[in-house]
Tab-separated table of C-alpha atoms and ligand atoms in Angstrom:
chain	number	residue	atom	x	y	z
A	271	UNK	CA	-107.158	-10.281	6.712
A	272	UNK	CA	-105.290	-13.575	6.335
A	273	UNK	CA	-103.630	-14.885	3.203
A	274	UNK	CA	-105.736	-16.432	0.485
A	275	UNK	CA	-104.874	-18.371	-2.627
A	276	UNK	CA	-103.843	-21.782	-3.822
A	277	UNK	CA	-101.683	-23.626	-1.322
A	278	UNK	CA	-98.614	-25.327	-2.774
A	279	UNK	CA	-97.031	-27.688	-0.225
A	280	UNK	CA	-93.250	-27.752	0.143
A	281	UNK	CA	-91.331	-30.085	-2.139
A	282	UNK	CA	-89.691	-31.412	1.031
A	283	UNK	CA	-92.016	-34.209	2.173
A	284	UNK	CA	-91.181	-34.002	5.901
A	285	UNK	CA	-91.869	-30.260	5.874
A	286	UNK	CA	-95.195	-30.621	4.044
A	287	UNK	CA	-96.234	-33.382	6.467
A	288	UNK	CA	-95.349	-31.311	9.506
A	289	UNK	CA	-97.486	-28.410	8.257
A	290	UNK	CA	-100.390	-30.712	7.446
A	291	UNK	CA	-100.433	-32.370	10.847
A	292	UNK	CA	-99.842	-29.105	12.733
A	293	UNK	CA	-102.766	-27.409	10.997
A	294	UNK	CA	-105.075	-30.427	11.228
A	295	UNK	CA	-104.507	-30.616	14.990
A	296	UNK	CA	-104.670	-26.833	15.629
A	297	UNK	CA	-101.051	-26.927	16.687
A	298	UNK	CA	-101.436	-29.710	19.228
A	299	UNK	CA	-99.428	-32.268	17.214
A	300	UNK	CA	-96.283	-31.957	15.060
A	301	UNK	CA	-95.456	-28.848	17.099
A	302	UNK	CA	-91.781	-29.640	17.679
A	303	UNK	CA	-88.837	-30.266	15.370
A	304	UNK	CA	-88.582	-34.005	14.965
A	305	UNK	CA	-86.817	-35.544	17.963
A	306	UNK	CA	-85.419	-32.316	19.426
A	307	UNK	CA	-88.628	-31.595	21.354
A	308	UNK	CA	-88.125	-27.895	20.561
A	309	UNK	CA	-91.237	-25.954	19.553
A	310	UNK	CA	-92.027	-24.685	16.067
A	311	UNK	CA	-94.392	-22.179	14.491
A	312	UNK	CA	-95.838	-22.169	10.985
A	313	UNK	CA	-95.441	-19.071	8.808
A	314	UNK	CA	-97.502	-18.516	5.666
A	315	UNK	CA	-96.200	-16.353	2.815
A	316	UNK	CA	-97.188	-15.673	-0.775
A	317	UNK	CA	-94.775	-16.845	-3.473
A	318	UNK	CA	-93.486	-13.692	-5.134
A	319	UNK	CA	-93.071	-15.449	-8.477
A	320	UNK	CA	-95.939	-17.922	-8.485
A	321	UNK	CA	-98.502	-16.140	-6.295
A	322	UNK	CA	-99.044	-19.476	-4.527
A	323	UNK	CA	-99.522	-19.783	-0.784
A	324	UNK	CA	-96.387	-21.182	0.868
A	325	UNK	CA	-96.203	-22.543	4.429
A	326	UNK	CA	-92.976	-23.000	6.343
A	327	UNK	CA	-92.417	-24.433	9.802
A	328	UNK	CA	-89.768	-22.454	11.702
A	329	UNK	CA	-88.287	-22.729	15.177
A	330	UNK	CA	-90.297	-20.815	17.767
A	331	UNK	CA	-88.286	-17.821	18.970
A	332	UNK	CA	-90.769	-15.564	20.757
A	333	UNK	CA	-90.214	-12.455	22.856
A	334	UNK	CA	-92.981	-10.165	24.114
A	335	UNK	CA	-95.353	-11.271	21.365
A	336	UNK	CA	-92.848	-10.893	18.524
A	337	UNK	CA	-91.057	-13.715	16.710
A	338	UNK	CA	-87.650	-14.162	15.113
A	339	UNK	CA	-87.829	-15.556	11.604
A	340	UNK	CA	-84.428	-17.119	10.953
A	341	UNK	CA	-83.692	-17.892	7.286
A	342	UNK	CA	-81.115	-20.572	8.097
A	343	UNK	CA	-82.191	-23.446	5.843
A	344	UNK	CA	-79.881	-25.684	7.876
A	345	UNK	CA	-76.815	-23.598	6.938
A	346	UNK	CA	-77.318	-24.114	3.190
A	347	UNK	CA	-75.276	-21.798	0.933
A	348	UNK	CA	-78.358	-20.043	-0.491
A	349	UNK	CA	-81.226	-18.337	1.296
A	350	UNK	CA	-84.458	-20.301	1.464
A	351	UNK	CA	-87.006	-19.547	-1.264
A	352	UNK	CA	-89.323	-17.907	1.270
A	353	UNK	CA	-86.670	-15.267	2.083
A	354	UNK	CA	-87.401	-13.748	-1.341
A	355	UNK	CA	-91.125	-13.876	-0.656
A	356	UNK	CA	-90.643	-11.864	2.541
A	357	UNK	CA	-88.449	-9.306	0.773
A	358	UNK	CA	-91.188	-8.815	-1.831
A	359	UNK	CA	-94.148	-8.770	0.577
A	360	UNK	CA	-93.785	-8.297	4.317
A	361	UNK	CA	-97.266	-9.538	5.171
A	362	UNK	CA	-97.391	-13.043	6.619
A	363	UNK	CA	-99.486	-15.110	8.942
A	364	UNK	CA	-98.007	-16.883	11.925
A	365	UNK	CA	-99.512	-19.878	13.661
A	366	UNK	CA	-98.268	-20.533	17.189
A	367	UNK	CA	-101.022	-22.653	18.685
A	368	UNK	CA	-104.620	-22.976	17.588
A	369	UNK	CA	-105.192	-19.868	15.451
A	370	UNK	CA	-103.049	-18.053	12.885
A	371	UNK	CA	-102.661	-14.276	13.145
A	372	UNK	CA	-101.528	-11.561	10.734
A	373	UNK	CA	-98.044	-10.155	11.108
A	374	UNK	CA	-95.595	-7.862	9.363
A	375	UNK	CA	-91.974	-8.883	9.044
A	376	UNK	CA	-88.903	-6.680	8.784
A	377	UNK	CA	-85.293	-7.643	8.183
A	378	UNK	CA	-83.085	-6.466	11.035
A	379	UNK	CA	-79.393	-5.710	11.357
A	380	UNK	CA	-76.863	-4.263	13.803
A	381	UNK	CA	-77.605	-4.374	17.528
A	382	UNK	CA	-81.205	-5.340	17.013
A	383	UNK	CA	-80.143	-8.376	14.999
A	384	UNK	CA	-77.549	-9.304	17.644
A	385	UNK	CA	-80.099	-9.290	20.430
A	386	UNK	CA	-82.500	-11.438	18.448
A	387	UNK	CA	-79.734	-13.713	17.162
A	388	UNK	CA	-78.796	-14.524	20.772
A	389	UNK	CA	-82.417	-15.243	21.563
A	390	UNK	CA	-82.613	-17.476	18.498
A	391	UNK	CA	-79.518	-19.482	19.435
A	392	UNK	CA	-80.819	-19.826	22.969
A	393	UNK	CA	-84.066	-21.265	21.635
A	394	UNK	CA	-82.367	-23.456	19.038
A	395	UNK	CA	-78.582	-23.884	19.546
A	396	UNK	CA	-77.888	-25.439	16.099
A	397	UNK	CA	-78.460	-22.004	14.509
A	398	UNK	CA	-74.901	-21.168	15.663
A	399	UNK	CA	-73.498	-24.131	13.718
A	400	UNK	CA	-75.598	-23.236	10.701
A	401	UNK	CA	-74.103	-19.724	10.726
A	402	UNK	CA	-70.566	-21.132	10.880
A	403	UNK	CA	-71.292	-23.463	7.994
A	404	UNK	CA	-73.118	-20.979	5.754
A	405	UNK	CA	-71.021	-18.644	3.626
A	406	UNK	CA	-73.614	-15.903	4.057
A	407	UNK	CA	-74.982	-13.985	6.975
A	408	UNK	CA	-78.180	-15.752	7.922
A	409	UNK	CA	-81.016	-13.238	7.471
A	410	UNK	CA	-83.113	-12.578	10.554
A	411	UNK	CA	-86.556	-10.997	10.347
A	412	UNK	CA	-88.801	-9.941	13.198
A	413	UNK	CA	-92.494	-10.687	12.835
A	414	UNK	CA	-94.813	-8.339	14.716
A	415	UNK	CA	-98.558	-8.993	15.010
A	416	UNK	CA	-100.879	-6.519	13.269
A	417	UNK	CA	-104.595	-5.919	13.868
B	38	LIG	N1	-85.935	-23.471	7.969
B	38	LIG	C1	-85.318	-22.340	8.303
B	38	LIG	O1	-84.776	-21.662	7.414
B	38	LIG	N2	-85.295	-21.916	9.614
B	38	LIG	C2	-85.897	-22.623	10.612
B	38	LIG	O2	-85.904	-22.166	11.775
B	38	LIG	C3	-86.544	-23.850	10.277
B	38	LIG	C4	-87.176	-24.671	11.235
B	38	LIG	C5	-87.890	-25.798	10.838
B	38	LIG	C6	-88.604	-26.561	11.766
B	38	LIG	C7	-89.353	-27.635	11.369
B	38	LIG	C8	-89.427	-27.953	9.998
B	38	LIG	O3	-90.215	-28.967	9.595
B	38	LIG	C9	-88.739	-27.215	9.063
B	38	LIG	C10	-87.945	-26.129	9.463
B	38	LIG	N3	-87.253	-25.369	8.528
B	38	LIG	C11	-86.572	-24.226	8.919
B	38	LIG	C12	-87.305	-25.663	7.090
B	38	LIG	C13	-88.270	-24.645	6.431
B	38	LIG	O4	-89.603	-24.953	6.770
B	38	LIG	C14	-88.109	-24.609	4.909
B	38	LIG	O5	-88.523	-25.826	4.391
B	38	LIG	C15	-86.686	-24.342	4.473
B	38	LIG	O6	-86.251	-23.108	5.027
B	38	LIG	C16	-86.554	-24.271	2.978
B	38	LIG	O7	-87.425	-23.291	2.464
B	38	LIG	P1	-87.616	-23.135	0.893
B	38	LIG	O8	-88.610	-22.052	0.625
B	38	LIG	O9	-86.279	-22.990	0.233
B	38	LIG	O10	-88.306	-24.549	0.576
B	38	LIG	C17	-87.988	-25.383	-0.497
B	38	LIG	C18	-87.720	-26.819	-0.209
B	38	LIG	C19	-89.230	-25.368	-1.350
B	38	LIG	O11	-90.180	-26.083	-1.200
B	38	LIG	N4	-89.141	-24.457	-2.225
B	38	LIG	C20	-90.144	-24.256	-3.206
B	38	LIG	C21	-89.787	-25.022	-4.436
B	38	LIG	O12	-90.675	-25.230	-5.250
B	38	LIG	O13	-88.612	-25.403	-4.521
B	38	LIG	C22	-90.231	-22.771	-3.541
B	38	LIG	C23	-90.969	-22.074	-2.474
B	38	LIG	C24	-91.242	-20.609	-2.809
B	38	LIG	O14	-91.504	-19.845	-1.878
B	38	LIG	N5	-91.230	-20.179	-4.087
B	38	LIG	C25	-91.459	-18.796	-4.472
B	38	LIG	C26	-92.724	-18.640	-5.252
B	38	LIG	O15	-92.899	-17.628	-5.998
B	38	LIG	O16	-93.644	-19.478	-5.095
B	38	LIG	C27	-90.226	-18.258	-5.219
B	38	LIG	C28	-89.066	-18.177	-4.275
B	38	LIG	C29	-87.736	-17.753	-4.935
B	38	LIG	O17	-86.801	-18.572	-4.933
B	38	LIG	O18	-87.623	-16.618	-5.406
């Protein structure tokens, strides 16, 4: 099914460049966060206000084919813009390697969130610092592939 429409790159240059190089290389380049060497994925959403296609690199937190989507924005006080896109429309595409696939996201809480939060911090330890810094609970979605 995919997501179609006009792509609007992020206003953050380093983010837009990472997406561009990741897609151009089918995920073989720009597939880690800067100098951390830790792997990323690229999630595509539709802007709930603009209708434009939005692409966000995120840390790769995978478990049995599902992915954590951690709306940390580096511990910023406000949720990232894409959080609102996911709340309005749960359909996304995820690229983790050469080909994107369709997925549905759902916001999780309670025990389920705890389990995935631990997995997320294991994959990318700075999430713990971001949570301490942020005066909000960092939203965590799970993305599950759909046919
Ligand atoms: N961000 C995370 O939150 N978690 C991660 O694990 C993460 C990892 C990561 C790895 C590599 C990398 O390059 C970036 C990484 N980021 C991570 C940053 C992430 O990719 C996003 O850039 C970041 O979360 C900020 O998202 P944002 O949507 O707030 O982006 C800003 C800069 C932006 O470009 N915003 C747009 C704008 O014009 O300001 C709006 C985008 C948008 O979706 N607009 C909606 C629309 O309708 O089009 C409206 C949204 C609304 O506010 O209601």
